[in-house]
PDB file of C-alpha atoms in Angstrom:
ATOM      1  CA  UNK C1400      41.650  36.594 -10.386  1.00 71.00           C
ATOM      2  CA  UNK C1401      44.242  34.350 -11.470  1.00 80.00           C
ATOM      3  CA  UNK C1402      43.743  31.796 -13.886  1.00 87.00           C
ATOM      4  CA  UNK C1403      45.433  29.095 -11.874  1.00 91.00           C
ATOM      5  CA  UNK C1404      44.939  29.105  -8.118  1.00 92.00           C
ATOM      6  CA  UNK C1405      47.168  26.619  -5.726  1.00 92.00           C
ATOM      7  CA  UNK C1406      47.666  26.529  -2.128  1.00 86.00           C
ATOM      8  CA  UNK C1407      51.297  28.278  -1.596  1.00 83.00           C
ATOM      9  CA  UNK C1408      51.921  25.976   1.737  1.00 84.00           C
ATOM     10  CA  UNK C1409      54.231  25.147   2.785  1.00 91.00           C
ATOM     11  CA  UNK C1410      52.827  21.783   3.865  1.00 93.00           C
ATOM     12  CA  UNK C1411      54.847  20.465   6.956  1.00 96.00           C
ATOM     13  CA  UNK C1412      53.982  16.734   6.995  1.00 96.00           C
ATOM     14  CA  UNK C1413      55.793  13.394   8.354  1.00 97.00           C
ATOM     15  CA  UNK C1414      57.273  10.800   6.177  1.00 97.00           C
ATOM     16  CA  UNK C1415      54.509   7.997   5.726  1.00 97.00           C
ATOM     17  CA  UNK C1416      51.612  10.916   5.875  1.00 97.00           C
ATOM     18  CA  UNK C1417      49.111  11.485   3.008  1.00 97.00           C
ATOM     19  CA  UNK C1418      49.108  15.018   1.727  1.00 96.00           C
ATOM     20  CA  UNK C1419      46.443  16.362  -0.756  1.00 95.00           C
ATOM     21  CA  UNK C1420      46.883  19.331  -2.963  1.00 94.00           C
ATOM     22  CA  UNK C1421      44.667  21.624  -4.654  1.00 93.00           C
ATOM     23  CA  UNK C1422      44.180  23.905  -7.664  1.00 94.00           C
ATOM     24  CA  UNK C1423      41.214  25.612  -9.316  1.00 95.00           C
ATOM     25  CA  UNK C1424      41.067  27.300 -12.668  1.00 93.00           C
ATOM     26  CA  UNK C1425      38.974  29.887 -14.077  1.00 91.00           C
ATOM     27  CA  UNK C1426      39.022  28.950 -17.969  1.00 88.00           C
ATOM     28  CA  UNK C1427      36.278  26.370 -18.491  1.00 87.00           C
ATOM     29  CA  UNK C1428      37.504  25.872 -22.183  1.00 86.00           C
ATOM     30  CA  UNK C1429      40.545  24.644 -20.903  1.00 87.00           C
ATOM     31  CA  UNK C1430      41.121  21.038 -22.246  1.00 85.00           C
ATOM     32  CA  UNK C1431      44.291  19.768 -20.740  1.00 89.00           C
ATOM     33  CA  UNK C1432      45.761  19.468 -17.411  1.00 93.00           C
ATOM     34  CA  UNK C1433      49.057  18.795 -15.570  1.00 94.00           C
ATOM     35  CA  UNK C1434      50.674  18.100 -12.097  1.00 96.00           C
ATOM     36  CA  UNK C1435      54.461  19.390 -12.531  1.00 97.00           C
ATOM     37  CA  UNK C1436      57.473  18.795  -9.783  1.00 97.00           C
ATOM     38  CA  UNK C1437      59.859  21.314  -9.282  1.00 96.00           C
ATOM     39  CA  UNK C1438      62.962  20.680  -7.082  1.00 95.00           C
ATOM     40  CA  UNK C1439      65.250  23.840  -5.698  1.00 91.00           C
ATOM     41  CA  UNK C1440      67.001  25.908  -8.723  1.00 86.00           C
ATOM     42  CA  UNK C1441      65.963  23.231 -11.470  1.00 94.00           C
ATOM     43  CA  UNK C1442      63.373  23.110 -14.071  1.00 96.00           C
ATOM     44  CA  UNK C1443      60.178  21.884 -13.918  1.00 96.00           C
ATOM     45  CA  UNK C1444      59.678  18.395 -14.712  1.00 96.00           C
ATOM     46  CA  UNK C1445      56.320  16.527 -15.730  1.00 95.00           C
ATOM     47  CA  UNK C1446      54.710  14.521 -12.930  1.00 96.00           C
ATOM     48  CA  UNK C1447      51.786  13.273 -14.606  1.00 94.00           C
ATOM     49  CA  UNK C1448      49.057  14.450 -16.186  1.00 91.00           C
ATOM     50  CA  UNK C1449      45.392  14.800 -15.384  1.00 91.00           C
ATOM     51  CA  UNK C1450      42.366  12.629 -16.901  1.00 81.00           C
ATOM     52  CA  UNK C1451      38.689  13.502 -15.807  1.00 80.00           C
ATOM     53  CA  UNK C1452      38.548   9.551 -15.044  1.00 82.00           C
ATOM     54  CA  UNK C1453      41.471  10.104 -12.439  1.00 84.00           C
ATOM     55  CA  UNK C1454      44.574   8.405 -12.595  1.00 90.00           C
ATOM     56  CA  UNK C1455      47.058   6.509 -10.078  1.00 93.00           C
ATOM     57  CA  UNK C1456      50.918   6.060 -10.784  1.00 93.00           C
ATOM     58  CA  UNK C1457      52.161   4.344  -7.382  1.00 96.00           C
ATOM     59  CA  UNK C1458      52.079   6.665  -4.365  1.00 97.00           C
ATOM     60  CA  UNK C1459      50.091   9.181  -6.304  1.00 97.00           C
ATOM     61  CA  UNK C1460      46.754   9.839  -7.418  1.00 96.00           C
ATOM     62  CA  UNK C1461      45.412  12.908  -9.350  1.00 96.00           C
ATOM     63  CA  UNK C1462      41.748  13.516 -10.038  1.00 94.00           C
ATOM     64  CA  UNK C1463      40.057  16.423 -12.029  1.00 94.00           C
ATOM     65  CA  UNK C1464      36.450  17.702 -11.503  1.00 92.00           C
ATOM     66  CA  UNK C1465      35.967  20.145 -15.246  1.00 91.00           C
ATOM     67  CA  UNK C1466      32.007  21.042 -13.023  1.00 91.00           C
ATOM     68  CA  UNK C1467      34.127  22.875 -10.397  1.00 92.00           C
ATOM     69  CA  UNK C1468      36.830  23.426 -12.101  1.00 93.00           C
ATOM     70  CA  UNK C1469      39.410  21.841  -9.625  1.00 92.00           C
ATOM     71  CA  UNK C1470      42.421  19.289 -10.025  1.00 95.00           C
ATOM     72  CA  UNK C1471      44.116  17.407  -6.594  1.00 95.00           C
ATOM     73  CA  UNK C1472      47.115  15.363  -6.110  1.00 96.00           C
ATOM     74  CA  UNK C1473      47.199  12.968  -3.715  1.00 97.00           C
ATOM     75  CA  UNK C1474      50.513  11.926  -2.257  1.00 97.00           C
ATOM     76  CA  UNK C1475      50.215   8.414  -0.275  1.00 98.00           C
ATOM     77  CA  UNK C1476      53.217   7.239   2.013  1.00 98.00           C
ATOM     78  CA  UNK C1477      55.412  10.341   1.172  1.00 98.00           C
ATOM     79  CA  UNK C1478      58.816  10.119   1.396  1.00 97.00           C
ATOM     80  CA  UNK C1479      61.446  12.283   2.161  1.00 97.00           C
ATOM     81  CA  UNK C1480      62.393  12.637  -1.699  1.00 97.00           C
ATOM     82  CA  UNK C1481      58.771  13.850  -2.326  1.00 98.00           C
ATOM     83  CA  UNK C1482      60.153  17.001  -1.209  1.00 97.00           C
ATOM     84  CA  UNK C1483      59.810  19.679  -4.088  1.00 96.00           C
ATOM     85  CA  UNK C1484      57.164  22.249  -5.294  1.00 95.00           C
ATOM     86  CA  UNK C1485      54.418  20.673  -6.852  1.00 96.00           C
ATOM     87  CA  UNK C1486      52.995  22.997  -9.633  1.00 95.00           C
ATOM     88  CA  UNK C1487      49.294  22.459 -11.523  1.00 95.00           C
ATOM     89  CA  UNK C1488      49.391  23.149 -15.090  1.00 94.00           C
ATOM     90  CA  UNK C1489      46.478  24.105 -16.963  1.00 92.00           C
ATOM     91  CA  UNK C1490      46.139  23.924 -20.841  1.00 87.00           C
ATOM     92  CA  UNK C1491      44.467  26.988 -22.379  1.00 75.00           C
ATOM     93  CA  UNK C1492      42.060  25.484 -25.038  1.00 69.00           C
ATOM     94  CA  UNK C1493      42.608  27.252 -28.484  1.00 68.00           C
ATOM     95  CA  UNK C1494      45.127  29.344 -27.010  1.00 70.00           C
ATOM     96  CA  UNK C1495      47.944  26.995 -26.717  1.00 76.00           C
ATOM     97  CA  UNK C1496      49.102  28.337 -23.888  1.00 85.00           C
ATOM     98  CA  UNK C1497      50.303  26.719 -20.312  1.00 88.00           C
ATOM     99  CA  UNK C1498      49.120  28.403 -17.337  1.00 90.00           C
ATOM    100  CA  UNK C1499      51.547  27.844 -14.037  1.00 91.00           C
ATOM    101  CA  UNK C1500      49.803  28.175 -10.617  1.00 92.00           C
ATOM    102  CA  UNK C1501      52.346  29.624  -8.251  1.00 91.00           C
ATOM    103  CA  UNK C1502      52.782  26.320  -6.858  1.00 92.00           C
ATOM    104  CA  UNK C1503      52.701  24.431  -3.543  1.00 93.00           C
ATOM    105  CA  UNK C1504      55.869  23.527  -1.738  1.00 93.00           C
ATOM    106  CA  UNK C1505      55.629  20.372   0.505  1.00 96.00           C
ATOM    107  CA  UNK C1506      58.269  19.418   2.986  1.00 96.00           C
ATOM    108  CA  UNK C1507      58.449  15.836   3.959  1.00 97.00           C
ATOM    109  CA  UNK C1508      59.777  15.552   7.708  1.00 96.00           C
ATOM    110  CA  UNK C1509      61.747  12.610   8.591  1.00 95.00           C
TER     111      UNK C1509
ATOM    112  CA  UNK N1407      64.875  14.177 -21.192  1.00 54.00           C
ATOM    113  CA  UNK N1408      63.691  16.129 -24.221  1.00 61.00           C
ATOM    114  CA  UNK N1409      66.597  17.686 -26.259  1.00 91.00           C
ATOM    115  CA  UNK N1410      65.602  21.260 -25.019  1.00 96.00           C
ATOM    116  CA  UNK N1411      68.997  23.156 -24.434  1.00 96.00           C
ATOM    117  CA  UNK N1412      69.348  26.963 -23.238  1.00 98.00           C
ATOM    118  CA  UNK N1413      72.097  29.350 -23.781  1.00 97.00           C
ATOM    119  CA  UNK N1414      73.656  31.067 -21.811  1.00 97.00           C
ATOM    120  CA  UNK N1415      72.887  29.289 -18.609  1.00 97.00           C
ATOM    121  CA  UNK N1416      73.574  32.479 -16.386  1.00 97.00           C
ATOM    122  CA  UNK N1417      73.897  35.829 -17.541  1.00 97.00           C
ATOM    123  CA  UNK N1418      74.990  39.228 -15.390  1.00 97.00           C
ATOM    124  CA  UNK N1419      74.460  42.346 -17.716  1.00 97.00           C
ATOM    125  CA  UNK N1420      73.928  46.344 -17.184  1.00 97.00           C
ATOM    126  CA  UNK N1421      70.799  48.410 -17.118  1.00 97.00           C
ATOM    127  CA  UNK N1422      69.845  49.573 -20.626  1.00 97.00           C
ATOM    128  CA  UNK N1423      71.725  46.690 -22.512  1.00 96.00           C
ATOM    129  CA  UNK N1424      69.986  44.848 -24.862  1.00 96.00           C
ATOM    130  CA  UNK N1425      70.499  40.692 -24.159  1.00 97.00           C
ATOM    131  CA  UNK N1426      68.908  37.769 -26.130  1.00 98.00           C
ATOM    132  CA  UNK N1427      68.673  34.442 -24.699  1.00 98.00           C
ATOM    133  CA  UNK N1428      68.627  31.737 -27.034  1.00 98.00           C
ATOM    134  CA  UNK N1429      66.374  28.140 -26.599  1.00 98.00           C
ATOM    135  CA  UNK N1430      67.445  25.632 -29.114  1.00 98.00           C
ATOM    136  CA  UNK N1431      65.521  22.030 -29.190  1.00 97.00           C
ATOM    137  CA  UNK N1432      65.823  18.810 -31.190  1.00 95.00           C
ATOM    138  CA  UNK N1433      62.880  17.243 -31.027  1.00 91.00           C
ATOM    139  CA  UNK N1434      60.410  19.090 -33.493  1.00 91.00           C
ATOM    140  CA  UNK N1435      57.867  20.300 -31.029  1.00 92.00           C
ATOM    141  CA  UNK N1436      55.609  22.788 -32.464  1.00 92.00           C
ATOM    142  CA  UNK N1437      54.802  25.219 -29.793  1.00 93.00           C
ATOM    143  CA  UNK N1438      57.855  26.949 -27.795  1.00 95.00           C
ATOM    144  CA  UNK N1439      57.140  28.721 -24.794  1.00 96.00           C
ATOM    145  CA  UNK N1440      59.352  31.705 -22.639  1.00 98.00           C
ATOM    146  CA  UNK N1441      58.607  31.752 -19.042  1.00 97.00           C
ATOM    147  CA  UNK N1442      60.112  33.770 -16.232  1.00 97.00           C
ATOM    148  CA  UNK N1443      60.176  32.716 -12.537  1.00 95.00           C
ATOM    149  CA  UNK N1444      59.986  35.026  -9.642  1.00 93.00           C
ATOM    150  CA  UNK N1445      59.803  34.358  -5.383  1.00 85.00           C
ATOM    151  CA  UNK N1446      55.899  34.436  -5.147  1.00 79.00           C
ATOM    152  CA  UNK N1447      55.058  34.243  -8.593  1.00 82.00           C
ATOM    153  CA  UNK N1448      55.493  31.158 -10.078  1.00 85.00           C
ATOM    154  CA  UNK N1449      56.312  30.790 -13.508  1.00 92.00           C
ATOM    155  CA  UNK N1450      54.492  32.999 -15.708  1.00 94.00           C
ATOM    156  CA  UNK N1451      54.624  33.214 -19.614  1.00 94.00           C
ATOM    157  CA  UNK N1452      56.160  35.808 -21.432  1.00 97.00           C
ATOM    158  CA  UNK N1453      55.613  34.853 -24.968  1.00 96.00           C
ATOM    159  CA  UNK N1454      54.921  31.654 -26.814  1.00 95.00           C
ATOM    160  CA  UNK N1455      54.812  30.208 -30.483  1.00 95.00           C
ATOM    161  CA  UNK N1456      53.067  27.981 -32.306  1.00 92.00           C
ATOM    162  CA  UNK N1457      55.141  27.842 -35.754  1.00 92.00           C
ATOM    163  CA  UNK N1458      57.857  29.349 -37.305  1.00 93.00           C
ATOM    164  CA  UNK N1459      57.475  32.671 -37.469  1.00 92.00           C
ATOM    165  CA  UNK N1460      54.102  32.896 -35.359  1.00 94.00           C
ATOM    166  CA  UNK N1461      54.511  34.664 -31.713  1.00 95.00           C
ATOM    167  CA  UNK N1462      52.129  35.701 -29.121  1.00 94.00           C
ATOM    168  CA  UNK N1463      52.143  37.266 -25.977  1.00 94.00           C
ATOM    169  CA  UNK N1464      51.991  35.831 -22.725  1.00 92.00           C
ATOM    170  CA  UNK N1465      50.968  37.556 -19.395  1.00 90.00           C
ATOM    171  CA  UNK N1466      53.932  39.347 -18.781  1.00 95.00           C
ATOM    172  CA  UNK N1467      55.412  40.776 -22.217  1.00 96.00           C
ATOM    173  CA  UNK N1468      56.171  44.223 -21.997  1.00 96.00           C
ATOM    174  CA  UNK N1469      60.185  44.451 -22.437  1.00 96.00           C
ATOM    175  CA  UNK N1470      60.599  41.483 -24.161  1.00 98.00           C
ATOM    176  CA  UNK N1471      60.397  40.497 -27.993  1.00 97.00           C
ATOM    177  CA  UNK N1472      60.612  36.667 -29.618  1.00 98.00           C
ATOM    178  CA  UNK N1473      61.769  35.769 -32.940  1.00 97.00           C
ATOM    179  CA  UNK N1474      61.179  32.133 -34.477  1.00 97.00           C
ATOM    180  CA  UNK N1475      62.705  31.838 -37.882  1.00 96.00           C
ATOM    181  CA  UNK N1476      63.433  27.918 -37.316  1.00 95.00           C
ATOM    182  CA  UNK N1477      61.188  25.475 -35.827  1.00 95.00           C
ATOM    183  CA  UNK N1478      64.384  24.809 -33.685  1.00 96.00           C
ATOM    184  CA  UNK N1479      64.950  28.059 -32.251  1.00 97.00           C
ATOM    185  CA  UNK N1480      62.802  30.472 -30.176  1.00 98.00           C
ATOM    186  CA  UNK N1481      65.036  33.667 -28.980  1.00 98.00           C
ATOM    187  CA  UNK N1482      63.928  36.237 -26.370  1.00 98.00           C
ATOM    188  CA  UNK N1483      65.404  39.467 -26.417  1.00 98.00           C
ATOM    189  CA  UNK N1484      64.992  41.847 -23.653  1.00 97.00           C
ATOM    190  CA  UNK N1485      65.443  45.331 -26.134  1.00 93.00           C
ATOM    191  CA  UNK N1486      66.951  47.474 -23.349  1.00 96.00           C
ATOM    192  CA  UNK N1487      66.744  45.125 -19.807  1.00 97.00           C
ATOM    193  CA  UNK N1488      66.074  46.684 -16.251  1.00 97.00           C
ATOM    194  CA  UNK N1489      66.648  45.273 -12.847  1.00 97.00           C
ATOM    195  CA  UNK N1490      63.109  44.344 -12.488  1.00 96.00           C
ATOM    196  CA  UNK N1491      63.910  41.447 -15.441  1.00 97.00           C
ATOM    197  CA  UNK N1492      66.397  39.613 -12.939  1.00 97.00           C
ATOM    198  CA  UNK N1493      64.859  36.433 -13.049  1.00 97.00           C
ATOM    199  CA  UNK N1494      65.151  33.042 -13.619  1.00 97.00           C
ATOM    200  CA  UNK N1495      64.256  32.104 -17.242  1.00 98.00           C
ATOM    201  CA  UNK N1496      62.975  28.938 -18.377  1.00 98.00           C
ATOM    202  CA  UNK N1497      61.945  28.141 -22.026  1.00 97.00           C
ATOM    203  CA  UNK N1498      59.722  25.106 -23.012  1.00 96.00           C
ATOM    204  CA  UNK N1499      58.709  23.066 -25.567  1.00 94.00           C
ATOM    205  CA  UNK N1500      55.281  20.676 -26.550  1.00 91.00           C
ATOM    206  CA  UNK N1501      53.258  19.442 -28.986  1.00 83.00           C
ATOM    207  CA  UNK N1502      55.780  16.332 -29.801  1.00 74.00           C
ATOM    208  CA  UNK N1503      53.115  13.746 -31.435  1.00 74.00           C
ATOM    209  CA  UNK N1504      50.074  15.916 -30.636  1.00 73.00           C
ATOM    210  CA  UNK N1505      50.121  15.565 -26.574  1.00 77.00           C
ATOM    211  CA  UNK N1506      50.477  19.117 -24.865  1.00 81.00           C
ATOM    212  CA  UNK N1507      52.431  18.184 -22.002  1.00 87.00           C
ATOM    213  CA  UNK N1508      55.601  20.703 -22.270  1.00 91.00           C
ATOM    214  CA  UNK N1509      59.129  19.816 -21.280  1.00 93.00           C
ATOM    215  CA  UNK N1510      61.342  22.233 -19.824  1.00 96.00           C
ATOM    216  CA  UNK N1511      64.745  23.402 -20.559  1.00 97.00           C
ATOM    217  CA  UNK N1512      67.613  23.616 -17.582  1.00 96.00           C
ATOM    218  CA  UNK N1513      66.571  27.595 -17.178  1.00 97.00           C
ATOM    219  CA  UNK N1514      68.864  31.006 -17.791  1.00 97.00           C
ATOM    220  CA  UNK N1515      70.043  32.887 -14.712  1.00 97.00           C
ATOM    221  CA  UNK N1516      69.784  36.269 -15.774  1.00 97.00           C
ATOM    222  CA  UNK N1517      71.083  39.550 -13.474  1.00 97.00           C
ATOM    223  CA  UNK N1518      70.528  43.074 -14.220  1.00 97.00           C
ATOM    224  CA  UNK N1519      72.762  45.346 -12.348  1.00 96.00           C
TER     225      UNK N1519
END
């Protein structure tokens, strides 16, 4: 089993729809967690990261549940520039280590 | 952006040729992470390091040796590459004022022919 699990999509959705991804992880000592964007052929850049209280920047929303083991990201209004790969990040504990899923790509129709 | 810089940015080399790619960052981030991205596969660690001169393995290691004798520079060598490492690399850095969030370098485009 992986230690990071996403959804590979793609997700086909209109501009203005909500879109909701998902990602479970199997270390339960893991401490810190991550939503990264990732256009075509550049590097992975931070999209926010992931409090057990939830937390909104604008359009967005990400929630973590550490009982299940399970992060979202919720997309409202998406726009055509919300097109990218949206990775979940997972912080291994005393490890140190950052744990990719494989990443969900979401394509925002016009 | 984070001063993360990567060098070369692409690469073409021959089977059985050693090649080290070299990650180089100004901001005094502790840990310093090698990934390597695949179609299918996401980005998955290599090797990582959290201090000068202390390594570990990552998921997918076998091929590839680090060296960290600066907290500037993390190097990945492959000792004698293969077409299965063409790949995009990407190396990483975090642990900038104690938060773990990691910022990425631009990535190495590396072919083995």
């Amino acid at each position: 089993r992986k230690e990071v699990e996403q959804d590979p999509g793609p997700f086909n959705v209109p501009e203005g729809a909500t879109v909701a991804f998902n990602c479970t992880y199997s270390n339960s000592a893991s401490q810190s967690f991550f939503w990264y964007r990732q256009d075509c052929r550049k590097e992975p850049k931070l999209l926010m990261s992931v409090y057990s209280s939830g937390n909104e920047d604008g359009r967005f929303t990400a929630q973590l549940n550490r009982a299940s083991q399970y992060i979202s990201l919720l997309i409202r209004d998406s726009k055509l520039s919300d097109s990218a790969t949206y990775l979940c990040v997972v912080h291994g504990g005393a490890t140190n280590k950052l744990i990719f899923g494989t990443g969900t790509l979401l394509a925002v129709q016009p | 952006d984070a001063g993360i810089t990567q060098s070369p940015r692409h690469k073409v080399t021959e089977t059985g040729t050693p090649v080290t790619l070299r990650c180089h960052q100004t901001e005094n981030h502790r840990y310093m992470y090698w990934y390597r991205q695949d179609p299918g596969h996401g980005l998955r660690l290599i090797h990582y390091s959290y201090g000068v001169k202390d390594t570990d393995k990552g998921e997918v290691s076998d091929g590839y040796s680090v060296s960290r004798s600066k907290t500037e520079d993390f190097l990945l060598t492959l000792e004698s590459a293969t077409s299965s490492q063409t790949s995009v690399y990407f190396c990483a850095i975090s642990g900038g004022g104690g938060r773990t969030e990691a910022f990425f370098g631009q990535g190495t485009r590396l072919t083995v022919v």
